[in-house]
XYZ file of C-alpha atoms in Angstrom:
712
model
C 226.475 251.752 -30.695
C 229.877 251.792 -32.345
C 232.486 250.650 -29.829
C 235.222 248.222 -30.885
C 235.662 246.500 -27.530
C 236.316 242.805 -27.461
C 233.048 241.350 -26.258
C 233.681 239.523 -22.994
C 230.460 238.414 -21.377
C 229.955 239.481 -17.753
C 230.688 236.830 -15.136
C 227.365 237.695 -13.548
C 224.590 240.246 -13.913
C 223.565 241.219 -10.408
C 220.234 242.981 -9.728
C 220.293 244.085 -6.076
C 217.103 245.066 -4.309
C 218.727 246.961 -1.442
C 221.954 248.740 -0.492
C 223.404 245.891 1.554
C 223.411 243.610 -1.490
C 225.466 246.179 -3.423
C 227.978 246.287 -0.571
C 228.283 242.490 -0.736
C 228.774 242.613 -4.528
C 231.585 245.137 -4.173
C 233.309 242.966 -1.582
C 233.056 239.862 -3.791
C 234.262 241.629 -6.947
C 237.371 242.897 -5.112
C 238.052 239.434 -3.702
C 237.878 237.809 -7.164
C 239.595 240.691 -9.014
C 236.587 241.530 -11.192
C 235.828 244.969 -12.567
C 232.414 246.460 -11.912
C 230.115 247.906 -14.574
C 227.084 249.848 -13.352
C 223.857 249.874 -15.321
C 221.580 252.636 -14.091
C 218.669 252.517 -16.511
C 220.209 252.300 -19.946
C 220.646 254.749 -22.854
C 224.442 254.937 -22.769
C 225.193 255.737 -26.423
C 228.202 253.410 -26.508
C 226.817 250.747 -24.156
C 229.765 250.937 -21.783
C 227.777 249.491 -18.907
C 227.859 245.983 -20.373
C 231.118 245.653 -22.327
C 234.697 245.186 -21.179
C 238.043 243.738 -22.241
C 238.728 242.294 -18.767
C 236.593 240.017 -16.567
C 233.741 241.979 -15.012
C 230.357 241.912 -13.330
C 227.333 244.123 -14.006
C 225.484 245.687 -11.106
C 222.087 246.438 -12.664
C 220.104 248.950 -10.586
C 216.724 248.247 -12.208
C 215.197 247.155 -8.884
C 216.265 250.361 -7.123
C 213.645 252.726 -8.529
C 211.935 254.141 -5.435
C 210.806 257.801 -5.670
C 209.804 259.707 -2.524
C 208.146 263.124 -3.016
C 207.901 265.790 -0.288
C 205.589 268.513 -1.625
C 205.885 270.693 1.485
C 209.665 270.750 1.405
C 209.612 270.710 -2.426
C 212.230 267.948 -2.603
C 212.407 264.341 -3.785
C 214.668 261.348 -3.139
C 215.089 259.344 -6.351
C 216.876 255.993 -6.587
C 219.337 255.642 -9.456
C 217.476 252.805 -11.226
C 214.393 254.928 -11.953
C 213.709 256.392 -15.392
C 212.851 260.004 -16.198
C 209.321 258.979 -17.162
C 208.785 257.493 -13.708
C 210.176 260.601 -11.996
C 207.986 263.006 -13.956
C 204.867 260.881 -13.414
C 205.379 260.495 -9.638
C 205.886 264.250 -9.226
C 202.722 264.990 -11.235
C 200.804 262.507 -9.084
C 201.540 264.692 -6.060
C 201.305 268.215 -7.498
C 200.187 270.139 -10.579
C 202.600 273.004 -9.900
C 205.841 271.159 -9.142
C 208.201 269.618 -11.690
C 211.819 268.691 -12.307
C 214.137 269.559 -15.172
C 215.592 266.751 -17.259
C 215.646 265.165 -20.691
C 212.664 264.575 -22.971
C 213.046 260.812 -23.439
C 211.113 258.991 -20.683
C 213.228 255.814 -20.861
C 216.527 257.496 -19.909
C 217.909 256.269 -16.588
C 218.235 258.787 -13.771
C 221.627 257.570 -12.491
C 223.688 258.468 -15.529
C 221.533 261.363 -16.745
C 221.812 263.407 -13.543
C 225.518 262.727 -13.033
C 226.390 263.897 -16.563
C 224.433 267.176 -16.432
C 220.880 266.616 -17.626
C 219.640 269.138 -20.243
C 215.899 269.434 -20.871
C 213.074 271.595 -22.164
C 213.062 273.749 -19.004
C 216.845 274.209 -18.782
C 216.807 277.888 -19.824
C 214.548 278.527 -16.811
C 216.004 276.129 -14.228
C 219.432 274.976 -15.489
C 220.392 271.312 -15.712
C 219.274 268.416 -13.547
C 222.702 268.473 -11.877
C 222.220 272.147 -10.952
C 219.211 271.128 -8.838
C 220.746 268.223 -6.894
C 221.060 268.977 -3.179
C 222.203 265.613 -1.751
C 223.134 262.088 -2.816
C 223.929 258.639 -1.446
C 227.051 256.956 -2.771
C 228.807 253.654 -2.036
C 232.608 253.797 -2.234
C 235.102 251.068 -3.154
C 235.177 249.854 0.464
C 231.400 249.405 0.537
C 230.803 252.414 2.788
C 227.664 254.501 2.204
C 228.092 258.289 2.126
C 225.742 261.252 1.945
C 226.759 264.802 1.044
C 228.128 265.529 4.501
C 230.287 262.413 4.828
C 231.542 262.320 1.222
C 232.645 265.977 1.424
C 231.947 268.924 -0.868
C 234.712 268.050 -3.347
C 233.236 264.658 -4.172
C 229.690 266.034 -4.122
C 230.856 268.674 -6.610
C 232.371 266.046 -8.919
C 229.321 263.783 -9.254
C 227.050 266.624 -10.441
C 228.145 266.777 -14.074
C 231.417 264.839 -13.958
C 229.917 261.386 -14.376
C 228.901 259.405 -11.322
C 230.674 256.093 -11.916
C 234.113 257.717 -11.921
C 233.914 258.247 -8.168
C 231.635 255.595 -6.703
C 228.273 253.881 -7.129
C 225.499 256.429 -6.691
C 222.361 254.798 -5.339
C 220.055 257.803 -4.944
C 219.740 261.545 -5.477
C 217.947 264.231 -3.504
C 216.678 266.951 -5.835
C 214.994 270.317 -5.523
C 211.526 270.400 -7.108
C 210.663 273.429 -9.218
C 207.631 275.708 -9.288
C 205.759 275.786 -12.593
C 202.372 277.155 -13.737
C 199.404 274.794 -13.992
C 199.310 275.309 -17.760
C 202.199 275.428 -20.225
C 202.123 276.056 -23.974
C 203.735 273.908 -26.655
C 204.012 274.072 -30.414
C 205.758 272.255 -33.248
C 205.937 274.435 -36.374
C 207.494 272.932 -39.504
C 209.185 274.808 -42.355
C 211.009 273.482 -45.426
C 213.670 275.008 -47.652
C 210.856 276.150 -49.951
C 209.407 278.028 -46.971
C 212.588 279.954 -46.134
C 213.867 277.337 -43.658
C 217.491 278.347 -44.241
C 216.832 281.987 -43.341
C 214.679 280.974 -40.371
C 217.384 278.677 -38.970
C 219.934 281.448 -39.482
C 217.777 283.960 -37.597
C 217.012 281.388 -34.854
C 220.715 281.351 -33.941
C 220.572 285.027 -33.000
C 217.494 284.937 -30.776
C 217.001 281.462 -29.234
C 219.485 282.093 -26.388
C 218.162 285.608 -25.715
C 214.395 285.135 -25.465
C 212.492 285.011 -22.179
C 213.918 282.345 -19.848
C 210.506 280.637 -19.728
C 210.710 279.964 -23.471
C 212.835 277.196 -25.004
C 212.843 277.079 -28.824
C 214.411 273.772 -29.798
C 215.173 273.063 -33.441
C 215.280 269.702 -35.244
C 216.591 269.285 -38.789
C 215.887 266.350 -41.118
C 215.924 265.590 -44.825
C 212.979 263.945 -46.571
C 210.720 264.172 -49.632
C 209.582 267.665 -50.511
C 205.813 268.321 -50.329
C 206.193 270.917 -53.111
C 208.570 269.185 -55.553
C 207.555 265.546 -56.109
C 210.499 263.189 -56.324
C 212.959 265.642 -54.788
C 214.254 265.955 -51.243
C 214.243 268.983 -48.999
C 215.284 269.868 -45.462
C 212.615 270.117 -42.782
C 213.138 272.441 -39.820
C 210.927 271.598 -36.831
C 210.654 274.460 -34.322
C 209.642 272.502 -31.223
C 208.925 274.693 -28.236
C 207.900 274.799 -24.579
C 206.711 277.982 -22.879
C 206.054 278.042 -19.132
C 202.872 280.076 -19.368
C 199.756 280.565 -21.442
C 199.376 281.128 -25.168
C 198.347 284.757 -24.615
C 201.722 285.414 -22.993
C 203.644 283.423 -25.601
C 202.371 285.130 -28.754
C 203.601 288.660 -27.881
C 207.022 287.254 -26.974
C 207.260 285.388 -30.284
C 206.080 288.412 -32.268
C 208.756 290.505 -30.599
C 211.673 288.082 -30.889
C 210.924 285.831 -33.878
C 208.129 287.300 -36.041
C 209.566 285.679 -39.173
C 208.326 282.272 -37.991
C 204.744 283.484 -38.423
C 203.449 281.723 -35.308
C 199.670 281.995 -34.825
C 197.398 280.914 -32.015
C 196.217 277.859 -33.930
C 199.767 276.471 -33.844
C 199.816 276.437 -30.030
C 198.431 273.978 -27.512
C 197.949 274.656 -23.806
C 198.327 271.631 -21.540
C 199.669 270.511 -18.187
C 203.410 270.070 -17.769
C 203.113 266.280 -17.468
C 201.237 266.094 -20.791
C 203.981 268.151 -22.404
C 206.349 265.284 -21.521
C 204.266 263.022 -23.777
C 204.174 265.713 -26.498
C 207.949 266.114 -26.663
C 208.523 262.355 -26.474
C 206.475 262.041 -29.675
C 203.436 260.199 -28.345
C 200.141 260.691 -30.227
C 197.576 263.090 -28.811
C 195.417 261.410 -26.184
C 198.113 259.036 -24.902
C 197.453 258.463 -21.173
C 200.132 259.732 -18.799
C 200.032 256.342 -17.034
C 202.250 255.047 -19.850
C 205.231 257.099 -18.641
C 206.310 254.977 -15.640
C 206.076 251.689 -17.563
C 207.176 252.686 -21.082
C 210.743 251.432 -20.482
C 209.397 247.874 -20.436
C 208.411 248.120 -24.122
C 211.696 249.473 -25.490
C 214.186 246.775 -24.457
C 214.125 244.761 -27.711
C 214.966 247.452 -30.249
C 217.497 246.299 -32.866
C 218.181 249.515 -34.802
C 221.777 250.791 -34.946
C 222.650 254.306 -33.880
C 225.568 256.746 -33.599
C 225.485 260.109 -31.832
C 227.926 263.009 -31.443
C 227.763 266.536 -30.022
C 229.149 270.053 -30.387
C 228.750 273.539 -28.905
C 228.281 276.685 -30.999
C 229.451 280.093 -29.787
C 228.927 282.184 -32.942
C 226.112 281.752 -35.486
C 226.742 279.404 -38.393
C 226.766 281.279 -41.681
C 224.249 280.750 -44.488
C 226.989 279.013 -46.489
C 227.694 276.775 -43.510
C 224.033 275.781 -43.213
C 223.775 275.057 -46.927
C 226.812 272.786 -46.598
C 224.879 270.787 -43.992
C 221.896 270.505 -46.366
C 224.190 269.053 -49.061
C 225.561 266.476 -46.623
C 221.988 265.483 -45.709
C 221.516 264.394 -49.328
C 224.377 261.893 -48.975
C 222.491 259.763 -46.460
C 219.083 258.080 -46.593
C 215.817 259.933 -46.018
C 215.050 260.506 -42.331
C 218.176 258.519 -41.428
C 219.952 261.517 -39.901
C 218.900 264.316 -37.587
C 220.489 267.420 -36.074
C 219.135 268.899 -32.851
C 219.926 272.519 -32.013
C 219.280 273.012 -28.277
C 219.464 276.658 -27.125
C 221.428 277.828 -24.104
C 221.354 281.173 -22.280
C 219.004 281.962 -19.400
C 219.733 280.113 -16.160
C 222.338 277.956 -17.903
C 224.518 281.063 -18.269
C 223.999 282.219 -14.682
C 226.358 279.563 -13.338
C 230.109 279.979 -13.628
C 232.071 277.318 -15.508
C 233.553 275.987 -12.271
C 230.381 275.897 -10.167
C 229.789 272.294 -11.260
C 231.791 269.974 -13.542
C 229.253 270.779 -16.288
C 231.259 273.556 -18.009
C 228.959 274.629 -20.866
C 227.810 277.991 -19.574
C 227.938 281.635 -20.634
C 229.207 282.120 -24.183
C 227.473 279.103 -25.713
C 224.582 279.899 -28.049
C 223.392 276.341 -28.519
C 224.381 272.681 -28.432
C 224.269 270.424 -31.496
C 223.340 266.769 -31.271
C 224.136 264.744 -34.400
C 222.533 261.354 -34.901
C 222.233 258.740 -37.631
C 220.222 255.494 -37.612
C 220.347 252.379 -39.753
C 218.808 248.905 -39.703
C 221.405 246.448 -41.055
C 224.850 245.651 -39.670
C 226.382 245.674 -43.160
C 225.424 249.366 -43.484
C 227.372 250.374 -40.387
C 230.563 251.601 -42.049
C 228.639 253.726 -44.534
C 226.659 255.537 -41.856
C 229.569 255.900 -39.447
C 231.664 257.424 -42.217
C 228.872 259.858 -43.027
C 228.432 261.194 -39.493
C 232.202 261.484 -39.023
C 232.401 263.432 -42.284
C 229.655 265.774 -41.037
C 231.454 266.194 -37.704
C 234.682 267.058 -39.521
C 232.848 269.555 -41.726
C 231.421 271.318 -38.650
C 234.839 271.896 -37.059
C 235.147 275.478 -38.321
C 231.689 276.451 -36.997
C 231.836 275.143 -33.421
C 233.826 275.691 -30.216
C 237.597 275.282 -30.351
C 240.549 274.780 -27.998
C 239.010 272.569 -26.800
C 236.174 271.423 -29.048
C 233.487 270.874 -26.446
C 231.195 267.853 -26.101
C 228.286 266.904 -23.837
C 229.201 264.142 -21.389
C 225.824 262.416 -21.697
C 226.158 262.054 -25.479
C 228.908 259.466 -25.140
C 231.212 259.340 -28.174
C 234.175 256.956 -28.233
C 235.480 258.632 -31.403
C 236.863 261.285 -29.054
C 239.237 258.765 -27.470
C 239.400 255.831 -25.062
C 241.705 254.694 -22.275
C 244.768 252.576 -22.884
C 244.409 248.840 -22.605
C 245.247 248.472 -18.961
C 245.804 251.536 -16.809
C 245.668 255.126 -18.040
C 247.563 257.537 -15.794
C 245.964 260.678 -14.425
C 248.580 262.822 -16.179
C 247.807 261.235 -19.550
C 244.045 261.543 -19.104
C 244.387 265.175 -18.108
C 246.264 266.088 -21.304
C 243.545 264.363 -23.337
C 240.782 266.278 -21.552
C 242.453 269.650 -22.074
C 243.227 269.034 -25.750
C 240.249 267.017 -26.914
C 237.046 267.837 -25.100
C 235.691 270.246 -22.530
C 234.753 268.126 -19.543
C 235.666 270.409 -16.692
C 239.342 270.236 -15.674
C 238.505 270.606 -12.010
C 236.966 267.118 -11.978
C 240.482 265.879 -11.132
C 239.945 266.823 -7.503
C 241.485 264.603 -4.852
C 238.984 261.793 -4.321
C 240.716 258.587 -3.302
C 239.693 254.952 -3.105
C 236.475 255.304 -5.110
C 235.222 252.651 -7.522
C 237.101 253.120 -10.774
C 239.024 255.972 -9.172
C 242.736 256.769 -9.145
C 245.373 256.253 -6.481
C 247.025 259.074 -4.575
C 250.150 258.837 -6.683
C 248.320 260.121 -9.771
C 246.382 263.022 -8.333
C 249.066 265.705 -8.196
C 247.916 267.012 -4.843
C 251.231 268.634 -4.009
C 252.039 271.206 -1.376
C 252.158 274.041 -3.896
C 248.521 273.565 -4.890
C 247.393 273.286 -1.277
C 249.201 276.522 -0.399
C 247.591 278.321 -3.313
C 244.164 277.088 -2.241
C 244.713 278.523 1.253
C 245.861 281.829 -0.221
C 242.790 282.028 -2.423
C 240.507 281.322 0.557
C 242.178 284.098 2.594
C 241.879 286.463 -0.354
C 238.176 285.754 -0.739
C 237.427 286.175 2.960
C 239.147 289.550 2.987
C 237.302 290.655 -0.129
C 233.864 289.474 1.029
C 234.179 291.018 4.516
C 235.638 294.401 3.591
C 239.019 293.730 5.210
C 242.437 294.738 3.952
C 244.027 292.412 1.441
C 246.324 289.591 2.651
C 249.980 290.571 2.744
C 251.045 288.078 0.088
C 248.788 289.926 -2.352
C 249.658 293.469 -1.300
C 253.394 292.736 -1.466
C 253.088 292.192 -5.189
C 251.013 295.266 -6.075
C 254.070 297.037 -7.513
C 254.520 294.135 -9.883
C 250.901 294.384 -11.054
C 251.205 298.126 -11.620
C 254.291 297.667 -13.806
C 252.478 295.481 -16.340
C 251.154 297.044 -19.557
C 247.421 297.796 -19.700
C 245.093 296.058 -22.164
C 242.093 297.467 -23.935
C 239.253 295.022 -23.401
C 238.195 292.283 -20.997
C 237.570 289.689 -23.682
C 240.648 290.037 -25.880
C 242.915 287.955 -28.081
C 246.611 288.336 -27.197
C 249.138 288.149 -30.038
C 252.680 287.493 -28.830
C 255.534 288.596 -31.096
C 257.826 285.580 -30.777
C 260.649 287.262 -32.670
C 261.631 288.840 -29.347
C 262.292 285.455 -27.790
C 265.750 284.037 -27.633
C 266.486 281.690 -30.484
C 265.111 278.222 -29.778
C 262.887 279.331 -26.870
C 259.331 278.284 -26.144
C 256.650 280.974 -26.257
C 253.684 280.658 -23.947
C 255.190 279.404 -20.701
C 254.076 282.692 -19.120
C 250.536 281.996 -20.318
C 249.843 278.325 -19.524
C 246.129 278.818 -18.796
C 245.235 281.616 -21.197
C 243.218 280.141 -24.056
C 243.165 283.307 -26.170
C 246.943 283.772 -26.609
C 248.067 283.470 -30.224
C 251.763 283.150 -31.125
C 252.835 284.664 -34.403
C 255.553 282.013 -34.950
C 254.524 278.403 -34.238
C 257.790 276.468 -33.853
C 260.320 276.966 -31.029
C 262.499 274.688 -28.954
C 262.229 274.450 -25.180
C 264.455 276.740 -23.146
C 264.105 279.876 -21.051
C 263.299 283.329 -22.393
C 266.004 285.972 -22.432
C 263.539 288.861 -22.793
C 259.790 289.304 -22.281
C 257.719 289.325 -25.482
C 255.723 292.231 -26.816
C 251.973 291.880 -26.311
C 249.670 293.334 -28.960
C 246.037 293.548 -27.879
C 243.105 294.076 -30.193
C 239.522 294.511 -29.066
C 237.320 291.737 -30.388
C 234.675 292.668 -32.903
C 231.236 293.187 -31.333
C 228.822 290.250 -31.633
C 226.825 290.328 -34.860
C 223.314 291.715 -34.848
C 220.355 289.495 -35.624
C 219.795 289.421 -39.366
C 216.779 290.820 -41.158
C 215.545 289.253 -44.357
C 212.588 289.867 -46.621
C 209.567 287.636 -46.210
C 206.041 287.719 -47.561
C 203.013 289.113 -45.693
C 200.604 286.451 -44.487
C 196.856 286.431 -44.538
C 195.717 285.288 -41.088
C 192.018 284.898 -40.502
C 190.704 285.294 -36.934
C 190.021 282.013 -35.174
C 186.538 283.179 -34.195
C 184.354 286.246 -34.454
C 185.333 287.306 -30.927
C 189.043 286.947 -31.489
C 190.957 290.059 -32.620
C 192.983 289.903 -35.803
C 196.720 289.892 -35.087
C 198.545 293.098 -35.936
C 200.756 292.098 -38.835
C 203.302 294.319 -40.524
C 203.686 293.564 -44.215
C 207.465 293.568 -44.032
C 207.840 291.322 -40.999
C 206.010 288.052 -41.449
C 206.411 285.039 -43.654
C 203.321 283.966 -45.538
C 202.174 280.457 -44.685
C 202.095 278.197 -47.736
C 199.382 275.595 -48.334
C 199.029 273.354 -45.310
C 200.332 269.801 -45.491
C 200.718 267.016 -42.980
C 204.269 266.366 -41.771
C 205.609 264.281 -38.960
C 207.086 266.015 -35.924
C 210.677 265.623 -34.797
C 209.861 262.438 -32.927
C 207.767 260.826 -35.636
C 204.231 262.049 -34.862
C 201.984 264.829 -36.119
C 200.644 267.139 -33.394
C 197.392 268.742 -34.617
C 196.068 271.800 -32.749
C 193.561 270.671 -30.157
C 193.190 273.625 -27.774
C 191.137 276.743 -28.322
C 192.139 279.407 -25.772
C 189.160 280.949 -24.030
C 190.820 282.633 -21.075
C 192.800 285.843 -20.913
C 196.089 286.071 -19.066
C 197.913 289.307 -18.267
C 200.799 290.336 -20.506
C 204.068 291.195 -18.768
C 204.130 294.947 -18.129
C 207.222 297.143 -18.393
C 207.188 297.575 -14.624
C 207.156 293.815 -14.056
C 209.894 293.290 -16.634
C 212.081 295.890 -14.925
C 211.502 294.312 -11.520
C 212.368 290.865 -12.965
C 215.623 292.241 -14.369
C 216.541 293.809 -11.014
C 215.848 290.609 -9.121
C 217.929 288.613 -11.583
C 220.762 291.133 -11.332
C 220.701 290.849 -7.542
C 220.644 287.053 -7.801
C 223.743 287.103 -9.986
C 225.488 289.531 -7.654
C 224.820 287.276 -4.677
C 226.257 284.310 -6.614
C 229.410 286.335 -7.167
C 229.804 286.634 -3.397
C 229.749 282.860 -2.834
C 232.730 280.511 -2.717
C 236.148 281.569 -3.998
C 235.429 284.920 -5.609
C 238.159 284.555 -8.186
C 236.292 281.654 -9.797
C 233.470 283.894 -10.988
C 232.982 286.903 -13.183
C 232.278 290.241 -11.492
C 229.908 292.574 -13.251
C 230.264 296.137 -14.490
C 227.837 297.255 -11.779
C 229.894 295.642 -9.003
C 233.152 297.388 -9.891
C 231.581 300.786 -10.496
C 230.913 300.899 -6.746
C 234.611 301.426 -6.084
C 235.765 305.069 -5.818
C 237.745 306.298 -8.807
C 237.014 303.269 -10.982
C 235.483 304.301 -14.310
C 234.532 301.534 -16.681
C 232.905 301.589 -20.105
C 229.322 300.386 -20.461
C 229.173 296.668 -21.159
C 232.373 295.921 -19.253
C 232.737 292.286 -18.206
C 235.268 290.986 -15.744
C 237.669 288.421 -17.254
C 237.096 284.972 -15.812
C 239.685 283.469 -13.522
C 241.067 280.158 -14.747
C 241.797 277.879 -11.808
C 245.489 277.068 -11.323
C 246.140 273.646 -12.856
C 249.406 272.726 -11.123
C 251.790 273.853 -13.868
C 254.313 276.604 -13.115
C 254.394 279.098 -10.288
C 250.896 279.668 -8.807
C 251.692 283.269 -7.955
C 252.655 283.996 -11.569
C 249.251 282.652 -12.534
C 247.558 284.923 -9.993
C 249.625 287.952 -11.015
C 248.732 287.508 -14.643
C 245.043 287.597 -13.810
C 245.494 290.661 -11.639
C 247.230 292.434 -14.499
C 244.150 291.716 -16.590
C 241.974 293.221 -13.864
C 244.091 296.340 -13.819
C 244.232 296.550 -17.596
C 240.520 296.299 -18.329
C 239.762 299.291 -16.147
C 242.945 301.211 -16.820
C 243.330 301.787 -13.066
C 246.295 300.679 -11.006
C 244.140 300.368 -7.916
C 241.546 298.055 -9.530
C 243.049 294.750 -8.299
C 243.182 296.059 -4.729
C 239.634 297.345 -5.011
C 238.473 294.018 -6.379
C 239.974 291.955 -3.582
C 240.066 294.474 -0.750
C 236.640 296.158 -0.766
C 233.231 294.907 0.333
C 230.336 294.421 -2.080
C 227.814 294.599 0.742
C 226.274 297.728 -0.735
C 225.031 295.862 -3.780
C 223.578 293.098 -1.634
C 221.719 295.728 0.420
C 220.212 297.155 -2.766
């Protein structure tokens, strides 16, 4: 924890046991002009639930930890004071084939974890925790209790990834439980630099987001003593994995996508899902699952210091970039620092950026979590300087404009509010420039705890009119009706704009054609990929439109191939077939040595598979792809259509529209209140026209029905 707040002790720490007591606490805090801090289970990286610079009270939800499971309806109501360990255990008590997606640490509190997103080992299959929330109970600043219906869809949208305490005090969540197999497979394979770890990490970046959705290959990186070079340090790469299925299904998938790792059956362990929670939390083999709901009681007196940060990666880090990280590892103590690479793709990419406030969707390969630990207060500056140096070094390898961060990995280095009030306008500029926490979280939600007044929300008539126009446009598009007149009236304008060559393109604006002292870019306020060839101009109007030069982006790089050594793999038993191994594909295992896993424990193999499970056939794979394609198409038909991408297959249904294979519809950036909303809409429509090279494409997009694809 690294915050610099002046430590004012809370006036009172209040631990309510029911909702009515929270309502009374809110009333009293307003009467005595005290701020409210909400503690929903702990684990806030910066400890913001119990620090303040103004008089405050803490409402500690530790007594509100009820969990109600409905196995028939496959839902659960979970109070905000419960921990993830309790949730997982109570679900497993009721069913062996139901689960919920969330983080790996059992002591994390549900209240904050769910409201900030909630990534976990099943996220490539089921998305985040927030993606699976279907209702909630919230108490507002007036002490009124709301469910999804009474709070409204805007507020319900905001609390699922936008941080719950910004809008009210969430007391419970209703979640959708998820179907899982009775057995899952886990493994933790360790490689060092002497075992080609650098090349393996490099290759991992190309495949981890593309493998089967049921497979999540997480990667942990640490620096410690080398087992091969006494007295010298090396980097350990821990490939820590969950597969929702049996080992006989996992091995062919790994051989196809990541043969260089050299995974063998002996590395894998089959177990129940609830036991995998213990495995990934670092508990020794044989730990009883009954520890999960009570483990939080034994972790409240830890005194170690910690700092965490996060990043998102959209293109693989180069070999040189990785080796730079290894050098920085040597500047901090052994095992003091760790990097987690958490893969994205799968279900995480199926949601549009605006579907929830959690914006880290398609286009992200993986998330990085940086952490450093130390024991003595006097070592704080040294370790904080180190992690900030690492974060600065990584700037050229991670997302930009903005540099994204995960809400649940709280990091006050990114910025804090003013002392006193911070206006909505000021906070908005910070969000857009500093960190990607979805812009749409500024929806109009008034009179919530810690919320903003009406005067700061920018809910002007222009935005409301645009919203109504967008709704009319979507209804016409989804029902096969003619386009609204306000759209058709401007078709001539769309047709007059120059075409572009690719959906995902950088735009280079020649600013020499602007009037002297003018500001480039006012025509492109929401377009993140516009690059101006001259950086400095004064603010005035343009006397002539600029020239737009468009270049197709280079195709994504292919997964690398590198030479490794052929292994010698003996069969596990006389009845077990020898794996088919190509001499130019696999890395030879080196002499075995004991090494701790990413959470501090060794996980020896303890399961010998004796059952056969069917391998996915080509027919089943094709059917799975078709069902997923249909699922995506149906998502495109929901809500305001302009908020989502439309696929190549969708647009090829329209007569006379010919698109190149691999076409992807440019995403629509929601109007943010700056400039003329119709100019914003026209610019997007010109992109639609340009990517297909057809003047009629915008009308087809908004004026035709996609019912044919749904029927398929």
